[in-house]
Tab-separated table of C-alpha atoms in Angstrom:
chain	number	residue	atom	x	y	z
E	1	MET	CA	0.000	0.000	0.000
E	2	MET	CA	1.215	3.442	-0.852
E	3	LYS	CA	2.587	5.302	2.129
E	4	ARG	CA	0.186	7.897	3.520
E	5	ARG	CA	2.176	11.043	2.826
E	6	ARG	CA	3.148	9.958	-0.668
E	7	PHE	CA	-0.510	9.246	-1.327
E	8	LEU	CA	-1.555	12.671	-0.070
E	9	GLN	CA	1.007	14.378	-2.258
E	10	GLN	CA	-0.031	12.432	-5.350
E	11	SER	CA	-3.750	12.888	-4.733
E	12	MET	CA	-3.586	16.682	-5.004
E	13	LEU	CA	-5.737	17.805	-7.940
E	14	ALA	CA	-3.907	20.336	-10.033
E	15	SER	CA	-6.731	21.548	-12.234
E	16	ALA	CA	-10.450	21.787	-12.676
E	17	GLY	CA	-10.003	19.699	-15.810
E	18	VAL	CA	-9.135	16.647	-13.756
E	19	MET	CA	-12.087	17.366	-11.535
E	20	MET	CA	-14.478	17.613	-14.460
E	21	ALA	CA	-13.211	14.357	-15.921
E	22	ARG	CA	-13.993	12.640	-12.652
E	23	LYS	CA	-17.384	14.324	-12.602
E	24	GLY	CA	-18.090	13.062	-16.090
E	25	MET	CA	-17.278	9.491	-15.143
E	26	ALA	CA	-19.547	9.777	-12.112
E	27	MET	CA	-22.461	10.705	-14.355
E	28	GLY	CA	-22.323	7.229	-15.781
E	29	ALA	CA	-23.029	5.590	-12.418
E	30	ALA	CA	-26.229	3.698	-11.771
E	31	ALA	CA	-29.266	5.791	-10.865
E	32	VAL	CA	-30.727	6.011	-7.375
E	33	ASP	CA	-34.330	6.522	-6.299
E	34	SER	CA	-35.732	8.757	-9.027
E	35	ALA	CA	-37.946	10.583	-6.545
E	36	ALA	CA	-34.841	11.884	-4.815
E	37	VAL	CA	-32.904	12.900	-7.897
E	38	ASN	CA	-32.632	16.415	-9.183
E	39	THR	CA	-31.407	16.284	-12.760
E	40	ASP	CA	-29.369	19.449	-12.287
E	41	PHE	CA	-26.760	17.357	-10.471
E	42	PRO	CA	-24.983	14.168	-11.605
E	43	VAL	CA	-25.344	10.854	-9.803
E	44	VAL	CA	-22.116	10.392	-7.843
E	45	ARG	CA	-23.278	8.156	-5.007
E	46	VAL	CA	-22.071	4.581	-5.404
E	47	ALA	CA	-24.544	2.291	-7.190
E	48	GLU	CA	-27.004	0.574	-4.858
E	49	ALA	CA	-25.753	-2.916	-5.710
E	50	GLN	CA	-22.248	-1.935	-4.617
E	51	ARG	CA	-23.146	-0.402	-1.251
E	52	LYS	CA	-21.559	-2.098	1.759
E	53	PHE	CA	-24.506	-1.676	4.130
E	54	LYS	CA	-28.091	-0.579	3.590
E	55	SER	CA	-30.417	1.110	6.057
E	56	GLN	CA	-33.988	1.960	5.142
E	57	THR	CA	-34.067	4.488	7.981
E	58	ILE	CA	-31.069	6.325	6.533
E	59	GLU	CA	-32.630	6.238	3.065
E	60	LYS	CA	-35.856	7.776	4.387
E	61	VAL	CA	-33.913	10.607	6.009
E	62	ILE	CA	-31.945	11.214	2.814
E	63	HIS	CA	-35.141	11.289	0.754
E	64	GLU	CA	-36.832	13.675	3.199
E	65	VAL	CA	-33.940	16.125	3.294
E	66	ARG	CA	-33.222	15.913	-0.426
E	67	THR	CA	-36.801	16.604	-1.454
E	68	THR	CA	-37.591	19.168	1.255
E	69	VAL	CA	-34.709	21.636	1.406
E	70	GLY	CA	-34.791	24.590	-0.938
E	71	ASN	CA	-31.044	24.547	-1.547
E	72	LYS	CA	-30.916	21.670	-4.027
E	73	GLU	CA	-27.137	21.549	-4.172
E	74	VAL	CA	-26.931	21.087	-0.410
E	75	GLY	CA	-29.621	18.408	-0.649
E	76	TRP	CA	-27.544	16.641	-3.299
E	77	LEU	CA	-24.393	16.928	-1.193
E	78	PHE	CA	-26.267	15.486	1.785
E	79	GLU	CA	-27.456	12.526	-0.277
E	80	ASN	CA	-23.867	11.799	-1.313
E	81	CYS	CA	-22.076	12.487	1.963
E	82	PHE	CA	-24.317	11.342	4.807
E	83	PRO	CA	-24.413	7.643	3.813
E	84	ASN	CA	-20.822	7.552	2.548
E	85	THR	CA	-19.566	5.554	5.533
E	86	LEU	CA	-22.275	2.928	5.100
E	87	ASP	CA	-21.985	2.892	1.318
E	88	THR	CA	-18.242	2.473	1.039
E	89	THR	CA	-16.294	1.813	4.256
E	90	VAL	CA	-17.965	-0.816	6.463
E	91	ASP	CA	-17.295	-4.556	6.457
E	92	PHE	CA	-20.020	-6.117	8.584
E	93	GLY	CA	-20.407	-9.718	9.712
E	94	VAL	CA	-21.672	-11.861	12.582
E	95	PRO	CA	-18.860	-14.275	13.431
E	96	ASP	CA	-19.459	-16.461	16.493
E	97	GLY	CA	-22.998	-15.096	16.683
E	98	LYS	CA	-21.821	-11.580	17.599
E	99	PRO	CA	-21.763	-8.506	15.333
E	100	ASP	CA	-18.372	-7.373	14.094
E	101	THR	CA	-17.848	-4.220	12.021
E	102	TYR	CA	-14.542	-3.217	10.480
E	103	VAL	CA	-14.540	0.408	9.268
E	104	ILE	CA	-11.893	1.866	6.967
E	105	THR	CA	-11.320	5.621	6.650
E	106	GLY	CA	-11.891	5.632	2.910
E	107	ASP	CA	-8.829	5.412	0.716
E	108	ILE	CA	-6.657	3.701	3.362
E	109	ASP	CA	-7.405	0.072	4.223
E	110	ALA	CA	-7.066	0.365	7.979
E	111	MET	CA	-9.402	1.070	10.882
E	112	TRP	CA	-8.575	4.070	13.042
E	113	LEU	CA	-10.223	4.033	16.462
E	114	ARG	CA	-10.922	7.751	16.031
E	115	ASP	CA	-12.236	7.716	12.489
E	116	SER	CA	-14.378	4.620	12.888
E	117	SER	CA	-16.091	6.254	15.878
E	118	THR	CA	-16.689	9.583	14.180
E	119	GLN	CA	-17.848	7.989	10.930
E	120	VAL	CA	-20.799	6.202	12.554
E	121	TRP	CA	-21.527	8.765	15.286
E	122	PRO	CA	-24.066	10.788	13.222
E	123	TYR	CA	-26.175	7.638	12.766
E	124	LEU	CA	-26.759	7.155	16.505
E	125	PRO	CA	-29.972	9.243	16.718
E	126	LEU	CA	-31.529	6.892	14.147
E	127	CYS	CA	-30.511	3.647	15.869
E	128	LYS	CA	-33.483	3.189	18.149
E	129	GLN	CA	-35.813	2.719	15.210
E	130	ASP	CA	-33.401	0.642	13.124
E	131	LYS	CA	-32.288	-2.708	14.578
E	132	ASP	CA	-29.915	-3.389	11.688
E	133	LEU	CA	-28.152	-0.080	12.278
E	134	GLN	CA	-27.961	-0.909	15.983
E	135	GLN	CA	-26.286	-4.190	15.154
E	136	LEU	CA	-23.798	-2.464	12.865
E	137	ILE	CA	-22.711	-0.047	15.593
E	138	ARG	CA	-22.591	-2.799	18.206
E	139	GLY	CA	-20.174	-4.433	15.790
E	140	VAL	CA	-18.001	-1.301	15.715
E	141	ILE	CA	-17.893	-1.243	19.521
E	142	ARG	CA	-16.945	-4.912	19.622
E	143	ARG	CA	-14.223	-4.511	16.986
E	144	GLN	CA	-12.793	-1.513	18.850
E	145	VAL	CA	-12.626	-3.587	22.045
E	146	LYS	CA	-10.558	-6.184	20.191
E	147	CYS	CA	-8.222	-3.476	18.961
E	148	ILE	CA	-7.723	-1.921	22.393
E	149	LEU	CA	-7.018	-5.287	23.980
E	150	LEU	CA	-4.473	-6.016	21.238
E	151	ASP	CA	-2.575	-2.774	21.878
E	152	PRO	CA	-3.963	0.355	23.580
E	153	TYR	CA	-1.061	2.421	22.214
E	154	ALA	CA	-1.895	1.768	18.543
E	155	ASN	CA	-4.088	4.147	16.588
E	156	ALA	CA	-4.958	2.039	13.512
E	157	PHE	CA	-5.559	-1.658	12.893
E	158	TYR	CA	-6.197	-4.237	10.179
E	159	LYS	CA	-9.139	-6.610	9.943
E	160	ASP	CA	-6.713	-9.475	9.476
E	161	SER	CA	-5.013	-10.014	12.847
E	162	THR	CA	-2.060	-11.725	11.152
E	163	ARG	CA	-1.298	-8.937	8.677
E	164	VAL	CA	2.077	-7.240	9.122
E	165	SER	CA	2.198	-3.466	8.655
E	166	GLU	CA	4.224	-1.735	5.977
E	167	TRP	CA	5.461	0.541	8.787
E	168	LYS	CA	7.214	-2.324	10.565
E	169	ALA	CA	10.282	-1.757	8.384
E	170	THR	CA	10.553	1.913	9.381
E	171	ASP	CA	9.051	2.223	12.868
E	172	LEU	CA	11.068	1.629	16.020
E	173	THR	CA	8.294	0.548	18.370
E	174	ASP	CA	6.558	-2.655	19.456
E	175	MET	CA	4.654	-3.477	16.250
E	176	LYS	CA	2.463	-6.569	16.490
E	177	PRO	CA	0.633	-8.301	13.616
E	178	GLY	CA	-2.794	-6.783	13.053
E	179	ILE	CA	-1.586	-3.244	13.808
E	180	HIS	CA	-1.385	-0.770	10.937
E	181	GLU	CA	0.187	2.099	12.882
E	182	ARG	CA	1.301	2.622	16.474
E	183	LYS	CA	1.159	6.356	17.058
E	184	TRP	CA	0.066	7.011	20.633
E	185	GLU	CA	-2.774	9.532	20.660
E	186	ILE	CA	-4.986	10.125	23.686
E	187	ASP	CA	-8.071	10.573	21.546
E	188	SER	CA	-7.708	7.074	20.088
E	189	LEU	CA	-8.868	5.721	23.448
E	190	CYS	CA	-11.420	8.477	24.095
E	191	TYR	CA	-13.495	8.013	20.960
E	192	PRO	CA	-14.500	4.375	21.665
E	193	ILE	CA	-15.811	5.501	25.070
E	194	ARG	CA	-17.744	8.341	23.451
E	195	LEU	CA	-19.250	5.965	20.896
E	196	ALA	CA	-20.183	3.381	23.540
E	197	HIS	CA	-21.820	6.006	25.749
E	198	GLY	CA	-23.577	7.617	22.786
E	199	TYR	CA	-24.903	4.245	21.650
E	200	TRP	CA	-26.281	3.478	25.106
E	201	ALA	CA	-27.819	6.960	25.430
E	202	ALA	CA	-29.554	6.545	22.057
E	203	THR	CA	-30.792	2.978	22.505
E	204	GLY	CA	-30.697	2.009	26.195
E	205	ASP	CA	-28.982	-1.200	25.080
E	206	LEU	CA	-26.289	-2.500	27.446
E	207	SER	CA	-25.557	-5.727	25.548
E	208	PRO	CA	-22.183	-4.566	24.097
E	209	PHE	CA	-20.775	-3.935	27.555
E	210	ASP	CA	-19.583	-7.409	28.481
E	211	ALA	CA	-16.445	-8.648	30.246
E	212	ASP	CA	-14.254	-7.883	27.219
E	213	TRP	CA	-15.548	-4.327	27.069
E	214	ALA	CA	-14.894	-3.861	30.789
E	215	ALA	CA	-11.370	-5.246	30.314
E	216	ALA	CA	-10.755	-2.773	27.487
E	217	MET	CA	-11.922	0.095	29.698
E	218	GLY	CA	-9.475	-1.079	32.346
E	219	ARG	CA	-6.676	-0.994	29.760
E	220	ILE	CA	-7.633	2.557	28.838
E	221	VAL	CA	-7.441	3.727	32.448
E	222	GLN	CA	-4.132	1.917	32.887
E	223	THR	CA	-2.691	3.481	29.723
E	224	PHE	CA	-3.751	6.986	30.744
E	225	LYS	CA	-2.107	6.480	34.132
E	226	GLU	CA	1.088	5.189	32.507
E	227	GLN	CA	1.200	8.250	30.300
E	228	GLN	CA	0.920	10.615	33.229
E	229	ARG	CA	4.494	9.322	33.686
E	230	LYS	CA	4.531	9.994	37.398
E	231	GLU	CA	6.499	6.794	37.980
E	232	GLY	CA	8.908	6.771	35.062
E	233	VAL	CA	8.620	7.296	31.313
E	234	GLY	CA	6.321	4.331	30.758
E	235	PRO	CA	6.458	1.493	28.219
E	236	TYR	CA	5.808	3.454	25.015
E	237	THR	CA	8.447	4.778	22.607
E	238	PHE	CA	8.184	5.602	18.918
E	239	GLN	CA	10.650	6.608	16.224
E	240	ARG	CA	10.212	6.472	12.459
E	241	LYS	CA	12.822	6.564	9.737
E	242	SER	CA	11.294	9.442	7.797
E	243	GLN	CA	12.125	12.770	6.187
E	244	PHE	CA	9.070	14.269	7.936
E	245	ALA	CA	9.807	15.539	11.446
E	246	THR	CA	6.116	15.268	12.339
E	247	ASP	CA	6.260	11.495	11.786
E	248	SER	CA	8.754	10.732	14.556
E	249	ILE	CA	9.309	11.441	18.239
E	250	PRO	CA	12.579	13.025	19.497
E	251	MET	CA	14.591	12.168	22.591
E	252	LYS	CA	14.865	8.435	21.884
E	253	GLY	CA	11.160	8.189	21.129
E	254	TYR	CA	9.912	9.617	24.449
E	255	GLY	CA	9.422	13.242	23.394
E	256	TYR	CA	10.663	16.485	24.876
E	257	PRO	CA	10.938	16.795	28.672
E	258	THR	CA	7.869	17.634	30.725
E	259	LYS	CA	7.121	18.471	34.320
E	260	LYS	CA	4.914	15.716	35.704
E	261	VAL	CA	1.854	17.708	36.725
E	262	GLY	CA	-0.900	15.132	36.261
E	263	LEU	CA	-1.652	15.727	32.569
E	264	ILE	CA	-1.515	12.796	30.152
E	265	HIS	CA	1.250	12.724	27.551
E	266	SER	CA	0.095	12.391	23.934
E	267	MET	CA	2.964	11.847	21.537
E	268	PHE	CA	0.784	12.464	18.499
E	269	ARG	CA	-2.130	14.724	17.616
E	270	PRO	CA	-5.432	13.538	16.075
E	271	SER	CA	-3.829	14.438	12.740
E	272	ASP	CA	-1.269	11.639	13.370
E	273	ASP	CA	1.402	14.382	13.517
E	274	ALA	CA	3.837	14.509	16.413
E	275	THR	CA	3.139	16.953	19.226
E	276	ILE	CA	5.642	19.698	20.037
E	277	TYR	CA	4.850	19.774	23.758
E	278	PRO	CA	3.427	16.406	24.889
E	279	PHE	CA	0.551	17.780	26.982
E	280	LEU	CA	-2.027	18.099	24.196
E	281	ILE	CA	-4.724	20.221	25.829
E	282	PRO	CA	-7.854	19.367	23.772
E	283	SER	CA	-7.044	15.664	24.077
E	284	ASN	CA	-6.574	15.884	27.839
E	285	TRP	CA	-9.882	17.736	28.024
E	286	PHE	CA	-11.444	14.954	25.918
E	287	ALA	CA	-10.010	12.372	28.333
E	288	VAL	CA	-11.768	14.049	31.265
E	289	ASN	CA	-15.090	13.980	29.440
E	290	SER	CA	-14.614	10.423	28.196
E	291	LEU	CA	-13.707	9.100	31.633
E	292	THR	CA	-16.807	10.822	32.985
E	293	ASP	CA	-18.900	8.968	30.400
E	294	MET	CA	-17.074	5.734	31.211
E	295	ARG	CA	-18.080	6.054	34.855
E	296	THR	CA	-21.700	6.566	33.806
E	297	LEU	CA	-21.595	3.284	31.920
E	298	PHE	CA	-19.841	1.599	34.863
E	299	ARG	CA	-22.788	2.565	37.063
E	300	GLU	CA	-25.244	1.181	34.536
E	301	ILE	CA	-23.548	-2.222	34.394
E	302	GLY	CA	-22.866	-2.502	38.127
E	303	MET	CA	-19.174	-1.560	38.184
E	304	HIS	CA	-19.580	1.531	40.361
E	305	GLY	CA	-16.941	1.443	43.102
E	306	LYS	CA	-14.879	-1.226	41.374
E	307	PRO	CA	-11.104	-0.621	40.971
E	308	ALA	CA	-11.407	0.644	37.368
E	309	ASP	CA	-14.190	3.055	38.367
E	310	ASP	CA	-12.195	4.376	41.327
E	311	ALA	CA	-9.097	4.789	39.144
E	312	ALA	CA	-11.149	6.655	36.517
E	313	TYR	CA	-12.500	8.996	39.192
E	314	LYS	CA	-9.000	9.738	40.445
E	315	LEU	CA	-7.803	10.434	36.897
E	316	ILE	CA	-10.661	12.850	36.286
E	317	GLU	CA	-9.738	14.787	39.430
E	318	GLU	CA	-6.008	14.881	38.626
E	319	VAL	CA	-6.334	15.832	34.967
E	320	SER	CA	-9.051	18.431	35.617
E	321	THR	CA	-6.934	20.101	38.305
E	322	ALA	CA	-3.866	20.081	36.060
E	323	LEU	CA	-5.828	21.565	33.145
E	324	THR	CA	-7.030	24.400	35.364
E	325	GLU	CA	-3.423	25.170	36.284
E	326	HIS	CA	-1.618	24.570	32.986
E	327	ALA	CA	-4.062	24.825	30.056
E	328	ILE	CA	-5.185	28.428	30.463
E	329	VAL	CA	-2.778	31.166	29.406
E	330	THR	CA	-3.170	34.929	29.071
E	331	HIS	CA	-2.872	35.977	25.423
E	332	PRO	CA	-1.726	39.577	24.777
E	333	VAL	CA	-4.737	40.255	22.521
E	334	PHE	CA	-7.510	37.843	23.493
E	335	GLY	CA	-7.053	37.500	27.245
E	336	GLU	CA	-7.407	34.110	28.906
E	337	VAL	CA	-7.350	31.349	26.281
E	338	PHE	CA	-6.722	27.620	26.108
E	339	ALA	CA	-3.270	26.719	24.832
E	340	TYR	CA	-3.047	23.934	22.273
E	341	GLU	CA	-0.062	22.229	23.913
E	342	ALA	CA	1.933	22.618	27.115
E	343	ASP	CA	4.907	21.031	28.862
E	344	GLY	CA	4.261	21.850	32.521
E	345	PHE	CA	7.269	24.183	32.631
E	346	GLY	CA	5.293	27.193	31.397
E	347	ASN	CA	5.797	26.694	27.648
E	348	HIS	CA	2.744	26.619	25.378
E	349	THR	CA	1.665	26.695	21.733
E	350	PHE	CA	-0.992	29.158	20.541
E	351	MET	CA	-2.630	27.391	17.571
E	352	ASP	CA	-5.173	24.799	16.595
E	353	ASP	CA	-5.324	21.846	14.232
E	354	ALA	CA	-8.352	20.959	12.128
E	355	ASN	CA	-8.485	17.377	13.344
E	356	VAL	CA	-10.819	16.733	16.268
E	357	PRO	CA	-10.324	16.896	19.240
E	358	SER	CA	-9.351	20.469	18.616
E	359	LEU	CA	-9.706	23.583	20.702
E	360	LEU	CA	-12.408	24.798	18.325
E	361	GLY	CA	-14.284	21.525	18.790
E	362	LEU	CA	-14.323	21.479	22.608
E	363	PRO	CA	-18.118	22.075	22.899
E	364	TYR	CA	-18.791	19.381	20.283
E	365	LEU	CA	-17.053	16.759	22.423
E	366	GLN	CA	-18.113	17.854	25.890
E	367	SER	CA	-19.905	15.195	27.904
E	368	SER	CA	-23.341	16.171	29.161
E	369	HIS	CA	-22.261	14.747	32.518
E	370	PHE	CA	-19.325	17.150	32.900
E	371	THR	CA	-20.245	20.409	34.625
E	372	GLY	CA	-16.943	21.361	36.255
E	373	PRO	CA	-15.201	24.757	36.107
E	374	LEU	CA	-13.661	23.905	32.717
E	375	SER	CA	-17.067	23.344	31.124
E	376	VAL	CA	-17.264	25.203	27.817
E	377	ILE	CA	-21.034	24.921	27.406
E	378	HIS	CA	-22.185	26.293	30.767
E	379	PRO	CA	-21.964	30.132	30.714
E	380	GLU	CA	-21.505	30.389	34.465
E	381	GLN	CA	-18.236	28.441	34.337
E	382	ARG	CA	-14.765	29.850	33.723
E	383	GLY	CA	-14.188	27.475	30.829
E	384	TYR	CA	-17.049	29.009	28.841
E	385	THR	CA	-15.449	32.467	28.789
E	386	VAL	CA	-11.995	31.042	28.117
E	387	TYR	CA	-13.387	29.055	25.181
E	388	GLN	CA	-15.074	32.129	23.661
E	389	ASN	CA	-11.778	34.019	23.848
E	390	THR	CA	-9.974	31.012	22.364
E	391	ARG	CA	-12.468	30.740	19.532
E	392	ARG	CA	-11.868	34.346	18.516
E	393	MET	CA	-8.120	33.737	18.570
E	394	LEU	CA	-8.374	30.550	16.486
E	395	LEU	CA	-10.465	32.183	13.778
E	396	SER	CA	-7.958	34.982	13.282
E	397	GLU	CA	-4.446	35.520	12.004
E	398	SER	CA	-3.199	34.877	15.541
E	399	ASN	CA	-3.625	31.176	14.741
E	400	PRO	CA	-0.738	30.229	12.391
E	401	PHE	CA	-2.876	27.499	10.835
E	402	PHE	CA	-5.900	29.672	10.038
E	403	PHE	CA	-5.971	30.321	6.302
E	404	LYS	CA	-8.184	32.687	4.336
E	405	GLY	CA	-8.366	33.075	0.580
E	406	LYS	CA	-10.577	33.198	-2.491
E	407	ALA	CA	-12.024	29.703	-1.889
E	408	GLY	CA	-12.821	30.124	1.795
E	409	GLU	CA	-11.420	30.369	5.291
E	410	GLY	CA	-10.707	27.792	7.921
E	411	ILE	CA	-8.154	25.915	9.969
E	412	GLY	CA	-5.644	23.452	8.561
E	413	GLY	CA	-2.527	21.982	10.132
E	414	PRO	CA	0.975	20.724	9.392
E	415	HIS	CA	-0.244	17.398	7.995
E	416	VAL	CA	-0.721	18.551	4.391
E	417	GLY	CA	1.087	21.876	4.630
E	418	THR	CA	0.269	25.548	4.709
E	419	GLU	CA	-2.608	27.289	2.919
E	420	MET	CA	-4.703	24.097	2.935
E	421	ILE	CA	-8.079	24.449	4.669
E	422	TRP	CA	-9.735	21.344	6.122
E	423	PRO	CA	-13.522	21.088	5.690
E	424	LEU	CA	-13.537	19.353	9.099
E	425	SER	CA	-12.706	22.695	10.694
E	426	ILE	CA	-15.461	24.509	8.806
E	427	ILE	CA	-18.009	21.853	9.779
E	428	ILE	CA	-16.944	21.934	13.437
E	429	ARG	CA	-17.112	25.731	13.369
E	430	GLY	CA	-20.697	25.451	12.174
E	431	LEU	CA	-21.620	22.723	14.657
E	432	THR	CA	-20.285	24.747	17.600
E	433	SER	CA	-21.763	28.094	16.572
E	434	HIS	CA	-24.872	29.745	18.008
E	435	ASP	CA	-24.935	32.436	15.332
E	436	SER	CA	-27.145	31.877	12.295
E	437	GLN	CA	-25.016	34.077	10.066
E	438	GLU	CA	-21.881	32.149	10.994
E	439	MET	CA	-23.630	28.829	10.351
E	440	ALA	CA	-24.816	30.068	6.968
E	441	HIS	CA	-21.286	31.234	6.159
E	442	CYS	CA	-19.885	27.795	6.998
E	443	LEU	CA	-22.525	26.053	4.898
E	444	LYS	CA	-21.809	28.295	1.921
E	445	MET	CA	-18.055	27.618	2.104
E	446	LEU	CA	-18.652	23.868	2.286
E	447	GLN	CA	-21.065	24.045	-0.633
E	448	GLN	CA	-18.433	25.849	-2.684
E	449	SER	CA	-15.534	23.583	-1.681
E	450	HIS	CA	-16.540	20.219	-3.153
E	451	ALA	CA	-15.103	21.196	-6.536
E	452	GLY	CA	-17.864	19.487	-8.513
E	453	THR	CA	-17.247	16.063	-6.957
E	454	GLY	CA	-20.264	16.034	-4.663
E	455	PHE	CA	-18.169	15.086	-1.625
E	456	MET	CA	-16.134	16.712	1.116
E	457	HIS	CA	-12.357	16.281	1.106
E	458	GLU	CA	-9.514	16.202	3.589
E	459	SER	CA	-8.341	19.687	2.595
E	460	PHE	CA	-8.482	22.246	-0.200
E	461	HIS	CA	-6.293	25.191	-1.119
E	462	LYS	CA	-7.486	28.515	0.254
E	463	ASP	CA	-7.534	30.011	-3.244
E	464	ASP	CA	-8.596	26.970	-5.316
E	465	ALA	CA	-11.091	24.362	-4.118
E	466	ALA	CA	-10.166	22.111	-7.065
E	467	ASN	CA	-6.727	21.713	-5.509
E	468	PHE	CA	-7.636	19.209	-2.789
E	469	THR	CA	-6.419	16.096	-0.977
E	470	ARG	CA	-8.237	12.782	-0.568
E	471	LYS	CA	-11.292	12.425	-2.787
E	472	TRP	CA	-12.572	9.638	-0.495
E	473	PHE	CA	-12.507	10.707	3.156
E	474	ALA	CA	-15.555	9.323	4.929
E	475	TRP	CA	-15.115	11.194	8.223
E	476	ALA	CA	-15.554	14.587	6.547
E	477	ASN	CA	-18.468	13.303	4.472
E	478	THR	CA	-20.471	11.894	7.362
E	479	LEU	CA	-19.720	14.882	9.602
E	480	PHE	CA	-21.030	17.178	6.869
E	481	GLY	CA	-24.220	15.128	6.930
E	482	GLU	CA	-24.457	15.659	10.687
E	483	PHE	CA	-24.144	19.421	10.198
E	484	VAL	CA	-26.866	19.510	7.555
E	485	LEU	CA	-29.197	17.436	9.752
E	486	LYS	CA	-28.608	19.804	12.658
E	487	LEU	CA	-29.555	22.755	10.463
E	488	TYR	CA	-32.531	20.850	9.059
E	489	HIS	CA	-33.956	20.328	12.547
E	490	GLU	CA	-32.891	23.569	14.231
E	491	LYS	CA	-32.321	26.198	11.521
E	492	PRO	CA	-34.267	25.005	8.427
E	493	ALA	CA	-34.389	28.507	6.949
E	494	LEU	CA	-30.621	28.284	6.342
E	495	LEU	CA	-31.224	25.428	3.901
E	496	SER	CA	-33.768	27.292	1.816
């Protein structure tokens, strides 16, 4: 398989001519439900016979939105994007009488714990009325448990547990068969908790939470504690033979020095790029919320007061206290803001990355059970004001990875280079906004960024939407569908 960065470089579209050729080929695809088709737009959704998983509930929602909204292009984009995960990325089965769902990201044949969670998350509100969809997501939860028990430090896995990764030849770390990549990222262990809790909240079904699931949760707590590094550097190291500095970890694979203050070390960001300072603030914040949700599930299945529950409670207290002391910094222009990274010695980075968890996305990920002083959704808490200040900083030139040009404005990151805006950041901006004009602005930029393909992409150039990376990136597609559904239910006038 082509290495990720080489693929990203080669997948850049240099001209609208290439884009139009792809659009022309798409027009030859099989037709979908004629009642949902507007002939002004080509059929680009994969043919029904080739779809990986079918849900009548999802199809009804697509038909309703497509035929109801006044903005026909947005309706068409929704029809293409919202089911993209189900259409193209899931491999579902029922081995041993239990559901098992392997979910690829799109153009890379590997399952990221993060991506697989986010790709199916927008389907959760529809699960209660769709038993097949419930079974699919139970399968994702079960597959994620297998992955965590195999190696809680890995971020991406293969379906075949005997497959050896292409990275084994270049990565100095403990690579086992079945692991695609072993970049330690806090969020990789947070997202499966979020998905499990979200599934239970939507369905009331506790059947996925068996002994294996409980064991996986115990491994998560153990890994977080190890990466507080209060009793040594821990078992994880990572170095890669690569020309890209963001693909490897300095200092013999342990990262730059930190002061052990209770925060959890994350050697990589959700972008799979190396951190500068190992205390990645949005990911530590996500850990607090995820552990809070974990404890809710522990209570539901009778594990309240058990060792894993007590350890999770202690972690929440330690990380929350450390965030209060080390995550908030006074910016010369915006006042108190959240830093993106810290080291415990007083050093911080003022920036954001498009991949979620991000500082911009803090409200999107906040647990409903978390109401502490760092809450960013409760106006009476300090965190709410700090987040509003941070948001203004991130959406300005004070953020080195905020780009603005002829094709739009948004946040990118080091992963694909400067001047490349990620639709993920525009979608998250819209999902976390309370301002109708801002939401409409985000929707318009997304509508204008698909470059005639009918899908969202990983990134596009700030001055040319036809210059983009990854034509098949299911996370961005499904998240766009979530944004449109939110507007459909809460701000329908914006879709007119």
